[in-house]
Structures are given as C-alpha cells and as structure tokens.
XYZ file of C-alpha atoms in Angstrom:
651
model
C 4.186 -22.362 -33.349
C 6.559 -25.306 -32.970
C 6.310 -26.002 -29.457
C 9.281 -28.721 -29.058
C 11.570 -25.724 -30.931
C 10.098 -23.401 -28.407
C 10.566 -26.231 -25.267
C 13.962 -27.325 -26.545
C 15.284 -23.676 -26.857
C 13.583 -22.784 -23.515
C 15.479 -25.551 -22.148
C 18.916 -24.797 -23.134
C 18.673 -21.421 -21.652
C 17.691 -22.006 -18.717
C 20.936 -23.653 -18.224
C 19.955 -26.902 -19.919
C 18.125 -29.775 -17.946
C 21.125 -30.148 -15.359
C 20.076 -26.912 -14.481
C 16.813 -27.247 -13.625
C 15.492 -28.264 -9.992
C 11.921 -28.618 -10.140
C 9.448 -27.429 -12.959
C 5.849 -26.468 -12.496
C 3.809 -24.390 -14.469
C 0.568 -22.153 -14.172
C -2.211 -21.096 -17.147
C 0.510 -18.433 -18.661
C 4.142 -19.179 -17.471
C 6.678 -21.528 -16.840
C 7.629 -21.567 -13.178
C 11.263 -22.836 -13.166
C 13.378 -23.420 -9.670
C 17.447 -23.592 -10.794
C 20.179 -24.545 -9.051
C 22.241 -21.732 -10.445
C 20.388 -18.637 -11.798
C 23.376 -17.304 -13.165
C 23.161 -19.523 -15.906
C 20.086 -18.742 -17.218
C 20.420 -16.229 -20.184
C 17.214 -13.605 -19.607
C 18.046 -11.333 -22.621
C 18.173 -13.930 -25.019
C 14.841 -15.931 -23.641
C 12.735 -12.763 -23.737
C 14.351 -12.222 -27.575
C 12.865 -16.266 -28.574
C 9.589 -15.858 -30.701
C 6.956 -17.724 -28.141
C 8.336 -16.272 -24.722
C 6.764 -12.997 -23.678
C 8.163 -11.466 -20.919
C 10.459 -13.789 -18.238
C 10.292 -12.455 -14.158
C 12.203 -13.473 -11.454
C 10.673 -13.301 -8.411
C 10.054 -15.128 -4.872
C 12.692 -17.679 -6.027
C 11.327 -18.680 -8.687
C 12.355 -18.026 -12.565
C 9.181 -17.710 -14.309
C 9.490 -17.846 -17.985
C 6.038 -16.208 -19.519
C 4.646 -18.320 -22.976
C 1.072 -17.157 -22.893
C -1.926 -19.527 -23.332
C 0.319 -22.778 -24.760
C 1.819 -23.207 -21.580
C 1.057 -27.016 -21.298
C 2.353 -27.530 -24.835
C 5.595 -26.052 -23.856
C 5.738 -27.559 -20.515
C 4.852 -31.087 -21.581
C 8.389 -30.897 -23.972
C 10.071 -29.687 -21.542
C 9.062 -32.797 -19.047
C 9.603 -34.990 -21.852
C 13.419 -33.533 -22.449
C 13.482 -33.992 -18.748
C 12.695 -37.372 -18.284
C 13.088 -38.156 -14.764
C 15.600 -35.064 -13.968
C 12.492 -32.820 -12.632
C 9.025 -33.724 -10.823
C 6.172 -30.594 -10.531
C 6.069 -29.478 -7.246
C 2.798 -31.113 -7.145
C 4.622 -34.662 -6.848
C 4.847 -35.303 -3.202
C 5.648 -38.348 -1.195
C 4.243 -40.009 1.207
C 5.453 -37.644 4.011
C 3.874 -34.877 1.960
C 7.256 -33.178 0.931
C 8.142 -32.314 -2.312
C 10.319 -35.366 -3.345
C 12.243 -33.007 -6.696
C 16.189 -31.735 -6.301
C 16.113 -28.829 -4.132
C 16.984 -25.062 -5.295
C 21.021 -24.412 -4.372
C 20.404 -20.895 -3.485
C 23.018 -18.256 -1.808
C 22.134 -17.294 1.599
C 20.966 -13.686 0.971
C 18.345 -15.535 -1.471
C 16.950 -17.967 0.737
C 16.558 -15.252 3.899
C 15.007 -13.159 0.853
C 12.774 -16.171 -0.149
C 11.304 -16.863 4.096
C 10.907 -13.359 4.613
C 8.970 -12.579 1.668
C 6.938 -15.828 2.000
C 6.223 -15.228 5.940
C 5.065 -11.316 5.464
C 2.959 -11.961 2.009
C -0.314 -12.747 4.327
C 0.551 -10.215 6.625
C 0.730 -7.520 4.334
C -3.286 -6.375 4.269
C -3.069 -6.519 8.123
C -0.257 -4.334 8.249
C -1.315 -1.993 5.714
C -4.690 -2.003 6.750
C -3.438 -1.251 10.471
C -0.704 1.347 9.486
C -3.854 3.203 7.490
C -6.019 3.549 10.493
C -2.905 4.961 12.445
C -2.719 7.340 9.787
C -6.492 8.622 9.934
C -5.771 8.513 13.632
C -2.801 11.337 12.831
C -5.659 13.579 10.543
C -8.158 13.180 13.101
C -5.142 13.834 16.185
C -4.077 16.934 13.929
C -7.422 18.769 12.970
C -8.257 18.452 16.387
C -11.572 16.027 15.872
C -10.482 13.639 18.836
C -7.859 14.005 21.400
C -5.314 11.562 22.598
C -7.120 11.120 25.990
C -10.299 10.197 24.304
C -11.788 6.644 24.862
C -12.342 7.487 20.549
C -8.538 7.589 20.690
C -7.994 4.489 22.592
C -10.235 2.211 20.859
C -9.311 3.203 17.205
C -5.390 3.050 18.323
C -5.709 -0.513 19.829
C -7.567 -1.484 16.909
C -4.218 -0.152 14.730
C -1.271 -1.513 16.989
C -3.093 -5.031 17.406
C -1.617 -6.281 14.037
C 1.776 -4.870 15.421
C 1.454 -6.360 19.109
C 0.479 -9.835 17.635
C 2.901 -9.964 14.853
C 4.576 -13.067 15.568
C 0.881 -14.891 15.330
C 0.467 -13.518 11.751
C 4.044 -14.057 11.047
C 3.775 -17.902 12.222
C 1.208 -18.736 9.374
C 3.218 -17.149 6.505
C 6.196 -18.851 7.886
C 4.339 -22.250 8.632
C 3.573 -22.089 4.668
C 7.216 -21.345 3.756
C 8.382 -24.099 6.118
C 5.326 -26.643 5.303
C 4.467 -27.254 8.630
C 0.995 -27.089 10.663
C -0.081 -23.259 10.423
C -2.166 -23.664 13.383
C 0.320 -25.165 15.737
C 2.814 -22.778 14.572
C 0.052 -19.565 15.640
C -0.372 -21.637 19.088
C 3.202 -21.436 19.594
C 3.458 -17.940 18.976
C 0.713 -17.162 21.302
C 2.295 -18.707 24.158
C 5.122 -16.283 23.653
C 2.519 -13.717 23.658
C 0.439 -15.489 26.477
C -0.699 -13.161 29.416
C 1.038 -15.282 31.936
C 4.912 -14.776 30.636
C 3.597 -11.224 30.779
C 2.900 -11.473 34.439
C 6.302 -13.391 35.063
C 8.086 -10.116 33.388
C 6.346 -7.789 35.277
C 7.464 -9.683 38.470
C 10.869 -9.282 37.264
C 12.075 -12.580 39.463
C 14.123 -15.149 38.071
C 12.438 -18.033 35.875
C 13.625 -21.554 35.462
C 12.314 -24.447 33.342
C 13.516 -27.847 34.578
C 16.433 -26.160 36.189
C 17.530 -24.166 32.954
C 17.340 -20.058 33.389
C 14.799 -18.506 31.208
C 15.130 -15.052 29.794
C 12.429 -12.793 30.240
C 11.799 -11.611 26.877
C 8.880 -9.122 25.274
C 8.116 -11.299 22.408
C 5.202 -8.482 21.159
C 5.398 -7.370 17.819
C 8.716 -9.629 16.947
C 9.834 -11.145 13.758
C 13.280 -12.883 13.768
C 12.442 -14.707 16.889
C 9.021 -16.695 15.855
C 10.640 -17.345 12.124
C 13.242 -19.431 13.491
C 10.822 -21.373 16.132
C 8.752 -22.226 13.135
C 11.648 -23.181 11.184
C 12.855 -25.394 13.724
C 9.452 -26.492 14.432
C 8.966 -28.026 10.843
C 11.787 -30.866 11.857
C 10.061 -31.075 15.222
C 6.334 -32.132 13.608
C 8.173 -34.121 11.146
C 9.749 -36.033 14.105
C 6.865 -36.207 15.728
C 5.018 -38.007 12.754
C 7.603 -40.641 12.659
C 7.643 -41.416 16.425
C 4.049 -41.377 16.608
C 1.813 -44.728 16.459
C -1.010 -44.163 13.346
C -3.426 -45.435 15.382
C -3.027 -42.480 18.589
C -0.891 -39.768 15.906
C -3.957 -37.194 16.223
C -3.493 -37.384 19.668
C 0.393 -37.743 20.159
C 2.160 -35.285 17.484
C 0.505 -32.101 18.374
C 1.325 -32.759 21.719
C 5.021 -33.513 21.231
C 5.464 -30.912 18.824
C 4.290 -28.516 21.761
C 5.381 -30.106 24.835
C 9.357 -29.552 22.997
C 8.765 -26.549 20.249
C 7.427 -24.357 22.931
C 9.997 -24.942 25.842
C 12.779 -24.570 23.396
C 11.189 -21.781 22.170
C 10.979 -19.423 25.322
C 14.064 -20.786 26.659
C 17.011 -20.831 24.030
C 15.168 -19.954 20.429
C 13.204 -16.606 21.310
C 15.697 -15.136 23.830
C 18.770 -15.880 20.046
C 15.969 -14.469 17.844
C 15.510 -11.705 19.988
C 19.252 -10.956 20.157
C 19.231 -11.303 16.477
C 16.415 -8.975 16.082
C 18.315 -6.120 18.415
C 21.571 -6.658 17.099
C 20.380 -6.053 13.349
C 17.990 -2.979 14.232
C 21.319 -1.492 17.029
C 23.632 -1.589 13.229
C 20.687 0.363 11.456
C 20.151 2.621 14.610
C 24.297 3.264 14.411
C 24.416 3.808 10.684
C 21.769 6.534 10.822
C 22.836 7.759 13.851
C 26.576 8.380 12.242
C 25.105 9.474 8.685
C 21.436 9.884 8.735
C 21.390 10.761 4.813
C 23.136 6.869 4.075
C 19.934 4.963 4.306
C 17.415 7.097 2.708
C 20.091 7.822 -0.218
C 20.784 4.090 -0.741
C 16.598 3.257 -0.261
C 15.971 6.108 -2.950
C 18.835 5.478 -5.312
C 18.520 1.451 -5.338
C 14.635 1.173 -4.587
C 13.682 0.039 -8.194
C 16.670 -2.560 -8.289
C 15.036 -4.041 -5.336
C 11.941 -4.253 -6.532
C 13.478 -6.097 -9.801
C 15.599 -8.492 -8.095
C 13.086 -9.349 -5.233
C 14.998 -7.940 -2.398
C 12.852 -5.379 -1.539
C 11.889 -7.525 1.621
C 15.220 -7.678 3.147
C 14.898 -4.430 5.113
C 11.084 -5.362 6.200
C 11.846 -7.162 9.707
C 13.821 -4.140 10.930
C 11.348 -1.650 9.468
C 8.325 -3.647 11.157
C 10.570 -4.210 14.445
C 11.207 -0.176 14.682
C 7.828 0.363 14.134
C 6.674 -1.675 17.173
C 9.405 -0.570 19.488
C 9.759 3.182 18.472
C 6.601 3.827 17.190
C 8.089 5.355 13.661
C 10.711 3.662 11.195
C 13.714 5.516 9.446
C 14.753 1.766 7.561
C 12.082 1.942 4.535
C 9.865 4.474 4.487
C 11.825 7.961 3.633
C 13.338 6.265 0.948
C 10.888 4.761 -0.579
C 9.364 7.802 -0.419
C 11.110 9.380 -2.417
C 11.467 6.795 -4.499
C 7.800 5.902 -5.349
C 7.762 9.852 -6.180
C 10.586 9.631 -8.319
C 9.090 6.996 -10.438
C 5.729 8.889 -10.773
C 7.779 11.848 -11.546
C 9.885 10.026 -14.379
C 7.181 8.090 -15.786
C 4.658 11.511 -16.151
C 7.316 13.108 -17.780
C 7.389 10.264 -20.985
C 3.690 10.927 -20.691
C 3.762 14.289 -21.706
C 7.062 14.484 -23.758
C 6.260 10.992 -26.308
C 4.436 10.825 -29.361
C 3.545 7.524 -29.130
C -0.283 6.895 -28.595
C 0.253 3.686 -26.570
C 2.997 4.637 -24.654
C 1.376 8.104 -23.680
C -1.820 6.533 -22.068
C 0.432 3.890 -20.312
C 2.956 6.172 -18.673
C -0.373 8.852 -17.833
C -2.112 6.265 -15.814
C 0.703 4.143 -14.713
C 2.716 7.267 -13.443
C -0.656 8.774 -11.847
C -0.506 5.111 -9.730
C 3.324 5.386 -9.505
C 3.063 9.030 -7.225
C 0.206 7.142 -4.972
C 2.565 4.831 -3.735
C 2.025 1.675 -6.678
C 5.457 1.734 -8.998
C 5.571 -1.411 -10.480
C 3.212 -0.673 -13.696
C 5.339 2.396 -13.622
C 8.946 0.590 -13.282
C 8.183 -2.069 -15.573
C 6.062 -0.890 -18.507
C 7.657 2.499 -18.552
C 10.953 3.529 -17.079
C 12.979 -0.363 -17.226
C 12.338 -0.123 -21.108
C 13.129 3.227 -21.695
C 16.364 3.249 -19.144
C 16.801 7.002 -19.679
C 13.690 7.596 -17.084
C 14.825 4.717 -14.530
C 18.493 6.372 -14.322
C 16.510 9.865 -13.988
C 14.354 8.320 -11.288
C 17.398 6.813 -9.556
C 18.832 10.163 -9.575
C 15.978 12.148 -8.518
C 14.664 9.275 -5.500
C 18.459 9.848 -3.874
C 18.912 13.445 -3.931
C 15.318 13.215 -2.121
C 16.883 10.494 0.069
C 19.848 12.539 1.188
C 17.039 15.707 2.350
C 15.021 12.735 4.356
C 18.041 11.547 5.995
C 19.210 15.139 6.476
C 15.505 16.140 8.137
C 15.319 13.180 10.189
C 12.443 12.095 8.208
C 10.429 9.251 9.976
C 7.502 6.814 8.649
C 4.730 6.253 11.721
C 2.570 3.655 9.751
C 3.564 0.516 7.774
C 1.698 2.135 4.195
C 3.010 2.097 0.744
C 4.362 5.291 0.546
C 3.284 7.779 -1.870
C 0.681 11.091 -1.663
C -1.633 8.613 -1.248
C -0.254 7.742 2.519
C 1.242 10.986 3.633
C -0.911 11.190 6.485
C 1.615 8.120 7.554
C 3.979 10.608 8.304
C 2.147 12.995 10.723
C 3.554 12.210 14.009
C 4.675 13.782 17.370
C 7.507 15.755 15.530
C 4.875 18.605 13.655
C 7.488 18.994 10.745
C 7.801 15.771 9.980
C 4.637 16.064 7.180
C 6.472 19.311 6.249
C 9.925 17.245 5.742
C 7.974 14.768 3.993
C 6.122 16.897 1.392
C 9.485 18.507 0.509
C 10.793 15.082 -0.005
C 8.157 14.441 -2.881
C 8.448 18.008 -4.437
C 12.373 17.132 -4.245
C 11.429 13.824 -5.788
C 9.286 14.459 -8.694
C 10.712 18.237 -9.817
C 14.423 16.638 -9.930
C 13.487 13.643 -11.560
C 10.969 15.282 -13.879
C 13.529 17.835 -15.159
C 15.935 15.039 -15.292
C 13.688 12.859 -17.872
C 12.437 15.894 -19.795
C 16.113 16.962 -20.822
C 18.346 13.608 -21.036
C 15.098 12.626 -22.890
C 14.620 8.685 -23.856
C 14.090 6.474 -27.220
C 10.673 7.351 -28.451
C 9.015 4.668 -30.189
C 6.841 5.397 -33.009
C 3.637 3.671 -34.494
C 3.654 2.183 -38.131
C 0.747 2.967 -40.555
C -1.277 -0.090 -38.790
C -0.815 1.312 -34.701
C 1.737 -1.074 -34.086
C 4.738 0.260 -31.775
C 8.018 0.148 -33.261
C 10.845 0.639 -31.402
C 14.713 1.617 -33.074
C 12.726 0.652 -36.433
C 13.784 -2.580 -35.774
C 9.934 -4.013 -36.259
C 9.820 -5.117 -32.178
C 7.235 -3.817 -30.746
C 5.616 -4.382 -26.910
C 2.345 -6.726 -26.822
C 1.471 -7.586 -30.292
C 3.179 -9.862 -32.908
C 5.919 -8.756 -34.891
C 4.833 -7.444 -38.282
C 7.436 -6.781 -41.527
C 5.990 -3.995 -42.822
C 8.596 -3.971 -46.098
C 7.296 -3.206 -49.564
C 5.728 -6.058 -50.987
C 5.926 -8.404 -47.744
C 2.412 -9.059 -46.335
C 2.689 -8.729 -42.612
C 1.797 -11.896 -39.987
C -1.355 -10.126 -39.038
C -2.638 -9.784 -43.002
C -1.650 -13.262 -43.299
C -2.696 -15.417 -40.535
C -5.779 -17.335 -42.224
C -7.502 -17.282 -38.681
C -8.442 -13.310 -39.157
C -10.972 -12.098 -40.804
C -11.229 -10.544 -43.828
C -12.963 -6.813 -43.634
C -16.378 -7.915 -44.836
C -16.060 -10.903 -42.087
C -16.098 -8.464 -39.206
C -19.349 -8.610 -37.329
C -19.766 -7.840 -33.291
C -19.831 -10.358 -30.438
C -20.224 -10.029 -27.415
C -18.052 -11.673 -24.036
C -20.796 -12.337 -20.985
C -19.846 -11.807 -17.515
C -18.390 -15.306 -15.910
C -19.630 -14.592 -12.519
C -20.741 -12.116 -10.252
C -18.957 -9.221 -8.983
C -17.493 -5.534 -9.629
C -15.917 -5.230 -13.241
C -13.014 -3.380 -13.096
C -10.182 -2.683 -15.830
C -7.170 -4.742 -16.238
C -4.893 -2.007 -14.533
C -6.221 -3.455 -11.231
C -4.744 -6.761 -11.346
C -1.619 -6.913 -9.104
C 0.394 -8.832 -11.672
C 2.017 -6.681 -14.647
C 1.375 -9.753 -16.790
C -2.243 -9.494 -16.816
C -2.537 -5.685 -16.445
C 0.108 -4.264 -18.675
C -2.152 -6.856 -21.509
C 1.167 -9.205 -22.258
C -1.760 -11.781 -22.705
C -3.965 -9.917 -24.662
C -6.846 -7.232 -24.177
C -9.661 -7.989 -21.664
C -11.159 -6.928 -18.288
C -11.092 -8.465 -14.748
C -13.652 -9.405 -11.687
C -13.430 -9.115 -8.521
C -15.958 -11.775 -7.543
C -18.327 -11.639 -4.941
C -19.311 -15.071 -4.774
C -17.763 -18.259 -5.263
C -18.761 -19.231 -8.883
C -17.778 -18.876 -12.704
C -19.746 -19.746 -15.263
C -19.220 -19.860 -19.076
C -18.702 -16.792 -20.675
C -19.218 -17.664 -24.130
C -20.456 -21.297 -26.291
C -17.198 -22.886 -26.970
C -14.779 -25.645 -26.300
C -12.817 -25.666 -23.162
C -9.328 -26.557 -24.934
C -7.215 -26.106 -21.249
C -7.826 -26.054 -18.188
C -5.152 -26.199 -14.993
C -4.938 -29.252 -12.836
C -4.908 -26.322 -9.820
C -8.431 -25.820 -11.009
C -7.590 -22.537 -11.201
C -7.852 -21.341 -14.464
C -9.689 -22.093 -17.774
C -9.318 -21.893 -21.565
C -12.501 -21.479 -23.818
C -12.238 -21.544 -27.323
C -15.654 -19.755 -28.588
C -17.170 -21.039 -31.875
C -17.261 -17.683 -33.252
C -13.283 -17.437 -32.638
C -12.888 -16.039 -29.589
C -10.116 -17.469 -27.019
C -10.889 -16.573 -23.529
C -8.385 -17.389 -20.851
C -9.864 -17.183 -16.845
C -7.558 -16.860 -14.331
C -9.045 -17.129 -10.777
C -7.029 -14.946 -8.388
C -3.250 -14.009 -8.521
C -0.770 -16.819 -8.135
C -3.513 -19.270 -6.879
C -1.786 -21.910 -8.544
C 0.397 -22.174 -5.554
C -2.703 -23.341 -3.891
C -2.527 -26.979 -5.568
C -6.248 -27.047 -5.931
C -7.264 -26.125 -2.260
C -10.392 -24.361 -2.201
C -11.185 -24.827 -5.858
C -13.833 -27.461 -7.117
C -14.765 -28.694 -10.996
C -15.800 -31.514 -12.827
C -14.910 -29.827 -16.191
C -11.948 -31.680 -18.452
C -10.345 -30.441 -21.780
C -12.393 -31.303 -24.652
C -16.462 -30.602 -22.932
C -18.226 -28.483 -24.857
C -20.195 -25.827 -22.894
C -23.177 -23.654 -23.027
C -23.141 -19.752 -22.013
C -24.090 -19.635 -18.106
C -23.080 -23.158 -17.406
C -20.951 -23.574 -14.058
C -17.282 -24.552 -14.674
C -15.573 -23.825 -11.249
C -16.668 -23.420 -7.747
C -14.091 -21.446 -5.248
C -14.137 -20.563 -1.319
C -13.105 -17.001 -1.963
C -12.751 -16.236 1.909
C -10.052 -19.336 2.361
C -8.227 -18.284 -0.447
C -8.200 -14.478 0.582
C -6.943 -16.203 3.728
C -4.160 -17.825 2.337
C -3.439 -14.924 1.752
C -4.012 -14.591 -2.138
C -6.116 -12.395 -4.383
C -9.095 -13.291 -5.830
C -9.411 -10.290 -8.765
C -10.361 -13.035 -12.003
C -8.809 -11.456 -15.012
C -10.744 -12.599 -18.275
C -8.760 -11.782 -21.456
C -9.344 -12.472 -25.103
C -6.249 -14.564 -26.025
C -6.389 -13.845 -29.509
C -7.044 -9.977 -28.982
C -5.066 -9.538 -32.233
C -7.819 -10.913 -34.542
C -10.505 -8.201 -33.201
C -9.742 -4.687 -34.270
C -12.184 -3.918 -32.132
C -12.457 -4.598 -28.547
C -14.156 -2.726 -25.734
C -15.153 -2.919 -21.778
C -18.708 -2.125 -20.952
C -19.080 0.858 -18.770
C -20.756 -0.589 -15.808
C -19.298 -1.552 -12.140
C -21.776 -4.072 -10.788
C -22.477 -7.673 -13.264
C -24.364 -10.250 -12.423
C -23.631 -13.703 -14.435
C -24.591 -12.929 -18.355
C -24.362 -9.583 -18.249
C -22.376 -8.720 -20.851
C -18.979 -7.053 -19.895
C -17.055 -6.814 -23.274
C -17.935 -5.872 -26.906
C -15.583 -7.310 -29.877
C -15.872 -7.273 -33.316
C-alpha cells in the first residue's frame, strides 16, 4: 500500500488541506472536522483502494483506513504542516488551540444535543423500560396503581425524568468543556426543594430587586443546556480573575455565586419559554394533522439516522414525556419505521441467493424488528436502495395509521416488538393501535421489497461477493478473477500455500463474557469492515496478550493495540466504543511500538466503571486484521473466559 498516495488522495477529497479544521485519528479511522462538508466528495473516497467505508456522524467526518491508520494520518500531518493540530493539542487554558469547525446552525444544535443526551441515554432507556414492565404488571392485574409496589417501582422510573436537567448538565458540561460537577450543582439548585417551596407559595420572588419567575425546572432540557453553555465563559472568566494561589477556593465560587442567579432569574425562565414554545408548534401541528408527524418520522427515519439528525426531535420528545406522561414527537414513527426496516431487510433474507448477504439480512433484520436498525440500514437496505425506498414507503403508510389512531409512546425505549409494552397506557387501544402499526409496517414493506425486488449479488467460484460483475465486493479485497490473471489473494506472498495451513489458536485478552461481533454498537466492527473476530465485554479492568508477537501500534489514547503474532496473525484490540475521545483518561500502559510480548502478559489497565460513566462502552472487539490469509476462522462456543482461554480457532 502506498500510504502518501493513499494520504495525498485522502487529502484532496476532503476538500484539500484548506479544508480541513482539525485532524485526529483513532486505531481504524480518520476523524476529520471541515469547515465545509460540502466539499468533501464521499462517493469517490469510499471508491479509493485503502479507504473502507467513510461515516459522518456527531460532526465529525470519519474517513475509515483500517489498521494503517497512523501511516495515513502521519502524511496527512505532514501535507498539513502547521494548517491542523489533533484535538489532543491544547493550550495552556486547556482548549483546543486548532481552527474551529464553520458549521450551519441546524448542525451545531444537532452536534450539543446529541453530545448532552449520549450519557443519558442508558438512564432513560433503562427508566422508560421499568415504566413499561410497570404497564404489563398494571395490565395483567399483578399490582394495582394504589399499591406502595406501584409507587416505589414508578418513582424509581420517573426519577431519570424528574432530574433530567442533572444528567443533562454532564453531557452538556462535556460538549461545552466546562466543570461537569459544577454544571450538575447548578442544575440541582433549579431542582432544589426550596424553589419548590417558593412555587408552592405562589408569592412574588425577587433577587436583588429583579422579579424572578417561578419556574418548574423538573424534567427540562432547553433551559439547563443554555446555563451550561453560558456557564463555560463564566468558569473561564473565573480562571482568569482568580489569584493561582486562592483559584481552588475563588472560581467555583464565582462561577456559582453568578451562573446560578442568572440562571433562575433570566436563563431558565428563556429556556423554559423556548422549551414551551417548540413543544406548543408540535402540539399545533398534530393537533391540525395528526398523521404529519408520524408520516414524516416513518418516511424520513433512516435519512436521519444517516445524516445524524435523528436527535433533533429528542428535547421535545423527552419534554412531552415529562409533562404529559406519553410522546406523539418520536415514537409512532419510529415505530413504524424500525418495523419497516426489519420488514425490508427479512425480505432480501429470504428472496437472495447470496450466502453472505442471506445470513446478514436474517440476523440483522431479526435485530432491525426489535427496535436496533442500523446493522439493518447500513449493511442491507442503503446498499441495495430498492429495500430502503420499500422501507420508506412501508414506515409512512404506517405513520399516517399512528397519526390517524392517535398513537402515543409512554416510555423513552427504542421502539420495536421488543418495547411494545412502552405503549400500554391509560388509553387500552393504544397497544392495539400500536400492533397494527407494525403489521402495517412490515406486510407493506415486505410485499414492497419482494416485488420491486433489488440487485442480487452473486459469489464467484472462491465465495467472494460480486456485485454488477464489476469484481467489488463488500469486506474482502478485490480479486480479478479473468482467465489467466492470478487474483490478489493467490498472489500476496504473505498467504500460505495449501500444505502451509496448520491451526492456531487466538487466547482470550482478558476476562469477561465472549460475545459475537454483532454486539458491538459500531457497524465498523460488527458488520467485519476490519476483518473477522469476536468481542469482550470485560469484567475487570485488564488485557493481556492474546498471542506471542510484536506490538507494531498502539494509540496514544491507550486505547487500543496492534499485535503482530509470529505465526502471522494481526490482532487489532479496541477497548470500548469511541474511547478515543477519552484522551487517555482512565486508561494506563507502559507498552510502546516495537516490545515484544509473551501470551498472558498485561498490556493495558482500564477503570471500566469511569469510562461506562463517561458515558462510553466498554464491549473490546478483538479482530484478526489479516482475516483474509486464514480460510479458516472460528469463535469458540463458550460465554464465560477467563484470561488464556482460548476464544478463537484459525487455520
């Protein structure tokens, strides 16, 4: 691989260097911030030999190389010069230093709320499920709504809800890069017990002279986003004003003494306001046309979920939920949508003769009705198109019968069959409504795909998928298969010959549950863009060396690791999903490129609960790089490992 080619042509269509903002890079992708997106040319970047898939998400335009990353990146900073710095750089002040991202509007309020609600997702989720159980339990008559049972389980599910602007201060102190603990203390003095007792008194407040509007600040969003916001300037202030020798002492208390009076007096009451007026527009809309939302939600869901605006709607959704008890914003739509995708994608499962394609769309489309549609969106029905325009179809002619019906969500769940107890509520046919939605769903959609159809691919004489027999094919190198032309694969000096093959075996890097790739959150790792492999999710804080080998990369984030095995195995280790944003926090080594290392020696130590509170995951995929040179590769059939144990058989 030439890697300066690859850099150089990388470079150019990005935008070329001018383009470029800031440049950072994890143990498989490019992470590129541009001042103009527009520029970049996607098609032809995921077309360049060396590039393997390119996603653009969260802001960021991630360009996806595969295990050379550093190679790549370290032309690209060297084309660069002194145009870029890694968002690692920081100054003194502890800010990133590099160009900032011109973004529109619409992509920076994208960008803060998806940021801010990332770490509150579990709690939501987690919440909304127990309200959901709550509904079974409610409906089959095992507890009653007067029941202490009741109370107790129901507090414990509208606590994440009543607090919400304390959760939403730490995502939005991360966004911001301000204190996350002063930014939670704020928020709990609009929560605090005492401006509680001043609203219930109903009198009129004043602060220094200034009215103060009484406002109920429980289960917010708009209003504590902003106060953070403008806190970040505040601590900032505060740092520069503040002597070094007293600062521990002085900042917080500025930062308080004029974030939190500003904040009950002029920023919560606007936020508020905010907060009404958007949720009033979505009230009127569905009051006027009921079937608008849930048609637009089900038509335009998978667009949303490709161009990373699925989080615009969230606040509103989130704020109906607290006020109303139900929602009408996300959940009928997506609904149908998440249906519509299952229904699509199981269709290609049983219709194509492809081998590969036929397990993928099975399991992904099995996921896809549960209420989990990306493996389904992007390994299936974006590649195909025929599908995605049948799922389209199918998720709003479901919409319009959920706006029709008055369909409501009562818990904050991914929707799917999976979390249909979600929509058991006060109204008794709203689970009826709801079940006719997903039949509506999947039998339109599922019709749809089976006559409109879709390219098949097909498999060459070697199992590799070609697609328009134009010899590109998903996850493996291109072959020419042409009389008389030796492919890449027969070729490439680094595989073995047939009498070569022998088995080896891939030991378990730490302790934990194996699990298959499928069950990594990032379609990178689980679709296998980056080869063939398995994943942990860890249950303590340690990985060890899998194999004897060479470490030949491993990620200043500490993060991940790249073993070269002296038997020819390439293992790439990825702790977690998107840890590299964590900068090293909460990771510890001594290891550097070029050690050599035994099997069952310790390469990284991790604090898996302070990551999992950062809100990241902590699922380690571990996949054999060079999965093409082993005809032969396959997980062992166990849950529980213990370090050594072997997890994966190659040959």
């Amino acid at each position: 691989m030439d890697y300066r080619k690859l850099g150089q042509d990388i470079t150019e269509l990005v935008g070329k260097k001018d383009n470029i903002a800031r440049l950072t890079h994890c143990a498989t992708r490019l992470r590129f911030e541009l001042h103009d997106i527009s520029k970049a040319e996607t098609e032809k970047l995921k077309a360049l030999p060396g590039v393997i898939t390119v996603v653009n998400n969260g802001g960021q335009y991630q360009v996806v190389v595969g295990n050379e990353v550093q190679q790549v990146y370290r032309v690209i900073t060297q084309q660069m010069g002194s145009a870029t710095r890694s968002a690692d750089s920081k100054s003194d002040s502890g800010k990133n230093n590099g160009p900032k991202q011109k973004q529109s509007w619409i992509s920076r309020f994208i960008s803060v709320i998806s940021t801010t609600f990332t770490p509150v997702i579990p709690a939501i989720i987690g919440a909304g499920m127990i309200k959901a159980i709550l509904a079974v339990l409610v409906l089959t008559g095992l507890v009653t709504t007067e029941s202490q049972n009741y109370y107790i389980l129901n507090t414990i599910a509208d606590a994440a809800f009543y607090f919400m602007p304390i959760l939403l201060a730490y995502g939005a102190s991360i966004k911001f890069e301000t204190s996350p603990i002063l930014a939670m203390t704020v928020a709990g003095v609009l929560l605090h017990p005492g401006w509680s007792a001043l609203m219930a008194e109903g009198k009129d407040v004043f602060f220094i002279g200034v009215p103060v509007r009484l406002t109920d600040y429980a289960g917010s969003v708009l209003p504590i986003i902003i106060v953070v916001w403008l806190m970040s300037y505040i601590e900032r202030f505060a740092d520069r004003v503040s002597p070094s020798m007293i600062k521990f002492f002085t900042k917080p208390m500025i930062v308080l003494l004029i974030t939190a009076p500003l904040a009950l007096v002029a920023i919560g009451p606007f936020g508020t306001y905010l907060n009404d007026l958007v949720a009033m527009g979505a009230e009127a809309i569905n009051a006027r046309a009921s079937w608008l939302i849930p048609l637009l939600m089900g038509t335009l869901q998978p667009f949303l979920i490709v161009t990373g605006t699925a989080w615009a709607m969230t606040p509103i959704a989130t704020s109906q939920l607290t006020k109303n008890g139900y929602e009408m914003i996300n959940g009928p739509g997506m609904l149908a949508s998440n249906i519509a995708q299952g229904g699509a994608t199981l269709a290609v499962a049983l219709k194509t003769k492809n081998k590969k394609l036929k397990q993928l769309a099975a399991s992904s489309g099995f996921t896809a009705v549960l209420g989990i549609t990306e493996p389904s969106l992007y390994g299936v029905t974006l590649k195909l198109k025929k599908p995605l325009i049948a799922a389209m179809i199918g998720g709003g002619v479901a919409g319009i019968y959920a706006g029709l019906t008055g369909l409501v969500r009562y818990a904050f769940v991914s929707p799917g069959l999976a979390a249909l107890p979600a929509f058991i509520g006060s109204n008794p046919m709203n689970i009826v409504h709801a079940i006719v939605t997903c039949l509506i769903a999947f039998v339109v959609t599922f019709a749809l795909t089976w006559i409109i159809g879709f390219e098949d691919p097909v498999d060459d004489d070697e199992g590799n998928t070609i697609v328009n027999d134009d010899k590109t094919h998903s996850g493996q190198p291109v072959q020419d298969n042409t009389p008389g032309t030796k492919s890449a694969a027969t070729t490439n000096a680094n595989v073995p010959s047939q009498n070569e093959i022998r088995p080896l075996t891939i030991g378990s890097p730490m302790q934990g549950e194996l699990v298959h790739l499928d069950r990594v959150p990032d379609d990178v790792f689980s679709l296998g863009l980056l080869g063939k492999g398995a994943a942990i999710i860890p249950a303590k804080g340690e990985l060890y060396a899998p194999i004897a080998g060479e470490v030949t990369a491993f990620m200043d984030s500490k993060h991940a690791v790249k073993l070269n095995g002296y038997n020819g195995e390439e293992l790439l280790i990825h702790i977690g999903v998107d840890t590299v944003n964590l900068k090293g926090r909460h990771f510890d080594s001594s290891i550097k490129v070029g050690d050599r290392v035994q099997q069952g020696d310790l390469l990284i130590s991790f604090d898996i609960d302070a990551i999992k509170a950062e809100g990241y995951e902590v699922i380690t995929p571990i996949i054999i790089a060079n999965s093409d040179r082993f005809p032969d590769i396959k997980l062992e059939k166990r849950s529980s490992v213990e370090v050594g144990a072997t997890i994966i058989h190659l040959s």
